[in-house]
Short mmCIF file of C-alpha atoms in Angstrom, two decimals:
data_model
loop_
_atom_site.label_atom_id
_atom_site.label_comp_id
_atom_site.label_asym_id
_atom_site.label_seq_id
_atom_site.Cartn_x
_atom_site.Cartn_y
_atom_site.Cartn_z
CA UNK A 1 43.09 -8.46 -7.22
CA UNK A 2 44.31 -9.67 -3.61
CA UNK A 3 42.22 -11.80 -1.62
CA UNK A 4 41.19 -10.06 0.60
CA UNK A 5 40.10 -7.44 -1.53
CA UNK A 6 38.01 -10.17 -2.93
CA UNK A 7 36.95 -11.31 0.44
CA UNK A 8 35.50 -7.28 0.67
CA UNK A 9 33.84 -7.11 -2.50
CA UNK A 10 32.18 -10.47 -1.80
CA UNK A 11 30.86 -9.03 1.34
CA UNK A 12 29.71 -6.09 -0.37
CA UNK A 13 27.89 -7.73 -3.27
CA UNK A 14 25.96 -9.85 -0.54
CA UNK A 15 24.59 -7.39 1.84
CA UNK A 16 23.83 -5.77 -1.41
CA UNK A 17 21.74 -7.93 -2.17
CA UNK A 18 20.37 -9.10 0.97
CA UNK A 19 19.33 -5.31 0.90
CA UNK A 20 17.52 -5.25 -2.12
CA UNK A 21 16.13 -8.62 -1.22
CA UNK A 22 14.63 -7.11 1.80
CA UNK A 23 13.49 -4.03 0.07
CA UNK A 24 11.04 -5.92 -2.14
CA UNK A 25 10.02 -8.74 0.30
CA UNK A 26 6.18 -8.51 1.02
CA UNK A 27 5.21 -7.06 -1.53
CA UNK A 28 3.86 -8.53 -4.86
CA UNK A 29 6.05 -7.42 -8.20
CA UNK A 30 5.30 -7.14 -12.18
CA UNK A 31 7.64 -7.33 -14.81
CA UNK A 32 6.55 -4.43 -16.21
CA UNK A 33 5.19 -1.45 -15.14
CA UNK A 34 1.58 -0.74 -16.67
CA UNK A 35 0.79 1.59 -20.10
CA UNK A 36 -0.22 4.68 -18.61
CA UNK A 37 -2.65 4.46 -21.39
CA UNK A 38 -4.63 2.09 -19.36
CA UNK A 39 -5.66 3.86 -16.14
CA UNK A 40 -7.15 0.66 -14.40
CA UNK A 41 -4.23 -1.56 -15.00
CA UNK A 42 -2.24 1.84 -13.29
CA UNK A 43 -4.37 2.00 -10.11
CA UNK A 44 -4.30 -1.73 -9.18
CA UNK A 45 -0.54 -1.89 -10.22
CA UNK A 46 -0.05 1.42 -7.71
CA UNK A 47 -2.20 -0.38 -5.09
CA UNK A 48 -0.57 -4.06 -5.44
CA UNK A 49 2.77 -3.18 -5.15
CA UNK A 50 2.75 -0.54 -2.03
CA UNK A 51 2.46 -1.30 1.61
CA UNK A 52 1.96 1.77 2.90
CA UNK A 53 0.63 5.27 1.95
CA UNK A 54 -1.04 8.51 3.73
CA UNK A 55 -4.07 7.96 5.19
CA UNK A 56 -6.71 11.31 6.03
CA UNK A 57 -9.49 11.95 8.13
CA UNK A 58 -11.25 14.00 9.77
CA UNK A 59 -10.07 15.16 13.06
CA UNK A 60 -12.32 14.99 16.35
CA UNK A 61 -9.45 16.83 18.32
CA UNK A 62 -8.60 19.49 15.41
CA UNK A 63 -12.40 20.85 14.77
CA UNK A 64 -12.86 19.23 11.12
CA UNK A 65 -9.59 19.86 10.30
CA UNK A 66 -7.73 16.79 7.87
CA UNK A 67 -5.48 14.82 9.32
CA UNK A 68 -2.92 12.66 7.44
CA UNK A 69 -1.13 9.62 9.10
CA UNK A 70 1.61 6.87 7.16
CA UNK A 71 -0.28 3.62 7.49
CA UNK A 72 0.80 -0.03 6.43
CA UNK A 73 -1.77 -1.66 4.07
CA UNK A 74 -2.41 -4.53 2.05
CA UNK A 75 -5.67 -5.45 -0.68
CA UNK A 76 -4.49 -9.10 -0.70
CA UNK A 77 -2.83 -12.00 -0.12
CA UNK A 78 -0.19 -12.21 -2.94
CA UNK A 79 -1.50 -12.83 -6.63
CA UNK A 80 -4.88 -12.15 -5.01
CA UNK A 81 -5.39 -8.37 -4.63
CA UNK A 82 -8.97 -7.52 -4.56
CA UNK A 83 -7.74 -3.35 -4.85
CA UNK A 84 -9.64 -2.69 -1.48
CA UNK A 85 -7.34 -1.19 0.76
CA UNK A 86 -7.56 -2.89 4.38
CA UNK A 87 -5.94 -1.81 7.18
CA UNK A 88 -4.76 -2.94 11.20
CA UNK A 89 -5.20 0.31 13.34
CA UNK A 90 -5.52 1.24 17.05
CA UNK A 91 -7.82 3.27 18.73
CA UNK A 92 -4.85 4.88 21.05
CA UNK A 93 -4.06 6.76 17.30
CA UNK A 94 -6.04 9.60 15.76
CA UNK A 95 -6.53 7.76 12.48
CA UNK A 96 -8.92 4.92 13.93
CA UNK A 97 -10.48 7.22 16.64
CA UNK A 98 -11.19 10.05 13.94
CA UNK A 99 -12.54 7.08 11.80
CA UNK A 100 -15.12 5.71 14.69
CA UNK A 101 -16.89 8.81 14.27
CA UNK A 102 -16.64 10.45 10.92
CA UNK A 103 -16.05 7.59 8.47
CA UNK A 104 -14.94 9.94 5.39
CA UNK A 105 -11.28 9.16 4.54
CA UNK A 106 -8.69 9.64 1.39
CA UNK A 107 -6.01 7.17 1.06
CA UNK A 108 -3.03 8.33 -0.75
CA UNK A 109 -0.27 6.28 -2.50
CA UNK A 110 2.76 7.39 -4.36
CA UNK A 111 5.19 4.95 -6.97
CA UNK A 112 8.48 6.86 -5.88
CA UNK A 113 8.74 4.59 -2.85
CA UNK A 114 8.90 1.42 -5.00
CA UNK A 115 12.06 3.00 -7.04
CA UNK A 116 10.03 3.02 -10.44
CA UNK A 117 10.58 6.91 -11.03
CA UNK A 118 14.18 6.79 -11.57
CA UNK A 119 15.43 10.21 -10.78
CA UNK A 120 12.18 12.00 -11.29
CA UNK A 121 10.45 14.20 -8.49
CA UNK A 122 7.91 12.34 -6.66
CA UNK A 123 5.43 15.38 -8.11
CA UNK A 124 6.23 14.84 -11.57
CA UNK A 125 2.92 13.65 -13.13
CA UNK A 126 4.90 10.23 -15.03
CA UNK A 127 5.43 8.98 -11.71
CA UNK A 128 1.93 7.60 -10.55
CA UNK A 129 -0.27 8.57 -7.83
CA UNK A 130 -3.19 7.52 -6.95
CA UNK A 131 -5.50 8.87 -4.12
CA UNK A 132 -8.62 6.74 -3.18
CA UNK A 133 -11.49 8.69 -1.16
CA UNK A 134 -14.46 7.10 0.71
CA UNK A 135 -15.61 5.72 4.13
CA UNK A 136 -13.18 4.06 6.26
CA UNK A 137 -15.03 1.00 8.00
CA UNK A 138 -14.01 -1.41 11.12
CA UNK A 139 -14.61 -5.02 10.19
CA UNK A 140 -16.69 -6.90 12.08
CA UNK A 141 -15.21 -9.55 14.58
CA UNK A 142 -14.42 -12.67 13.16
CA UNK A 143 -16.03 -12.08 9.90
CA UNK A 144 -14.93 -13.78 6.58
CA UNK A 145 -14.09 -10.31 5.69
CA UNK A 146 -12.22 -9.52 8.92
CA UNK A 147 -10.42 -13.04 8.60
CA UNK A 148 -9.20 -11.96 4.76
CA UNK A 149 -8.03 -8.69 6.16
CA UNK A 150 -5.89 -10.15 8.86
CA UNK A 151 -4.35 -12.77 6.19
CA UNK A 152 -3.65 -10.65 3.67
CA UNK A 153 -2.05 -7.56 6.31
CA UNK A 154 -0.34 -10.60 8.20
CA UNK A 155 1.08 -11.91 4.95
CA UNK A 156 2.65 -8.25 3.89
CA UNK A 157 3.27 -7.20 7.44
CA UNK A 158 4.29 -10.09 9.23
CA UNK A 159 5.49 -7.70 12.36
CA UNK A 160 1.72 -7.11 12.84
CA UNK A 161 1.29 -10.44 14.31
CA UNK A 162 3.07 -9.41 17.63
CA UNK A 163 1.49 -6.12 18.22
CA UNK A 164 0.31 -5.88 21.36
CA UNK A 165 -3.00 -7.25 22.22
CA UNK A 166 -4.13 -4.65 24.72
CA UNK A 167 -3.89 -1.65 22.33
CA UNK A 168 -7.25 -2.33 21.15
CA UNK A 169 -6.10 -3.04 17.31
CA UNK A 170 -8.91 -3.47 14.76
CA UNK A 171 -9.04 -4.22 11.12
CA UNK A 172 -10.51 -1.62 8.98
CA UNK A 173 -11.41 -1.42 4.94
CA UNK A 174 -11.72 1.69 2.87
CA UNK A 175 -14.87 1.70 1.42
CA UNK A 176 -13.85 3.23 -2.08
CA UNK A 177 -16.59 5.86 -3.37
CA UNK A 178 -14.10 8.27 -5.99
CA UNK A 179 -10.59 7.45 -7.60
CA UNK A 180 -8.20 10.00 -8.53
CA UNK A 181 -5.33 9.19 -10.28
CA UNK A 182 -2.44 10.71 -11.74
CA UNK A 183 -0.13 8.69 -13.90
CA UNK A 184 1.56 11.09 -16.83
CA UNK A 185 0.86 14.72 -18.17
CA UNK A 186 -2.51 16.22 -19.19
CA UNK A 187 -4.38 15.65 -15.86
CA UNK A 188 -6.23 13.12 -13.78
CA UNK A 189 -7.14 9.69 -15.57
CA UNK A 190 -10.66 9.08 -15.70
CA UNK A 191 -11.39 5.87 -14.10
CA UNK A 192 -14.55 4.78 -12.50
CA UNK A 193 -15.04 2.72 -9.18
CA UNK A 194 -16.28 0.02 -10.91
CA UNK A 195 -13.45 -0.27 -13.46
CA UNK A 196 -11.06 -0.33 -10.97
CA UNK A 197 -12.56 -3.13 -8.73
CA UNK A 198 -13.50 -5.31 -11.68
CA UNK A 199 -10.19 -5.00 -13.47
CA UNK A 200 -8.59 -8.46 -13.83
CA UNK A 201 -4.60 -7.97 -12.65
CA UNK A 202 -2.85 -9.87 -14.63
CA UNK A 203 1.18 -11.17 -14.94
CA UNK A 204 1.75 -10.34 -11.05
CA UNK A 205 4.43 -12.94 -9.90
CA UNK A 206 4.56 -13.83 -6.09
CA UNK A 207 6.97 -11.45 -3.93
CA UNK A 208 10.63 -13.27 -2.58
#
């Protein structure tokens, strides 16, 4: 091989991996991905490892009607993930405006955007997903909960921090009431609130 040929495939190997690198930066990452056997370890592992998903409400503008909007998240800083969903929105977009007055919301997240389904459909029932519904809440301002909010979105979504100022940004939580969540054939998992929020995540290593 020539070397410049070499010179080429160097290049190529590097912004490979600089890509891949990038791909998977801000986000937390497990070894393995969970038994589907264990529904909790599923969710959290779903929730952990995305930073964004659909959120729904209900529309003001569209008389009731549902309306779904991709939204960056994060439930933690990293190795810290409490499974709460929090969220930085602005009242200049539907999502927080619709929120403001009718706090029911779903918040949907698939696996096939963190390349675990191999070749799969994103509908096929072995690759996960996981659709939390409840009441989507602003934060109060300058609360310990608001402050953990901004860390933990700041931490994942580090272009956040120069958003602009004026747009009236706020931090919200999803208040989780039901859990539905798909993760291989034969139906919904049954998993409880409760299980999902207490479930110890475990063998999460820090993102790059």
């Amino acid at each position: 091989m020539g070397t410049k040929r070499r010179t080429h495939c160097f290049y190529a190997l590097f912004f490979l991996l600089v890509g891949f690198q990038d791909s998977v930066r801000g986000r937390l990452l497990l070894i393995n991905k969970p038994d589907p056997n264990d529904p909790a370890a599923s969710a959290r592992w779903l929730v952990s490892q995305n930073s964004w998903g659909v959120l729904n409400t209900i529309s003001s503008d569209l008389g009731g009607a549902p309306f779904g909007n991709v939204v960056s998240f994060s439930d933690g800083l990293p190795g810290e993930g409490s499974g709460i969903p929090y969220f930085y929105l602005t009242t200049l977009d539907p999502t927080a405006k619709n929120a403001l007055q009718d706090q029911r919301s779903s918040f949907t997240i698939s696996e096939y955007p963190l390349g675990t389904c191999g070749k799969k459909d994103p509908e096929n029932p072995s690759c996960a997903k996981i659709t939390l519904t409840g009441k989507l809440k602003v934060l109060k301002e300058n609360s310990k909960e608001a402050e953990l909010a901004k860390s933990a979105l700041f931490a994942k979504h580090p272009e956040m921090r120069g958003w602009p100022k004026g747009h009236n940004f706020q931090f919200f939580k999803l208040d989780i009431e039901d859990i539905f969540l798909i993760n291989w054939f034969g139906g919904p998992k049954p998993l409880t609130v409760d299980q999902y929020l207490h479930y110890k995540v475990i063998g999460l290593v820090d993102s790059l």
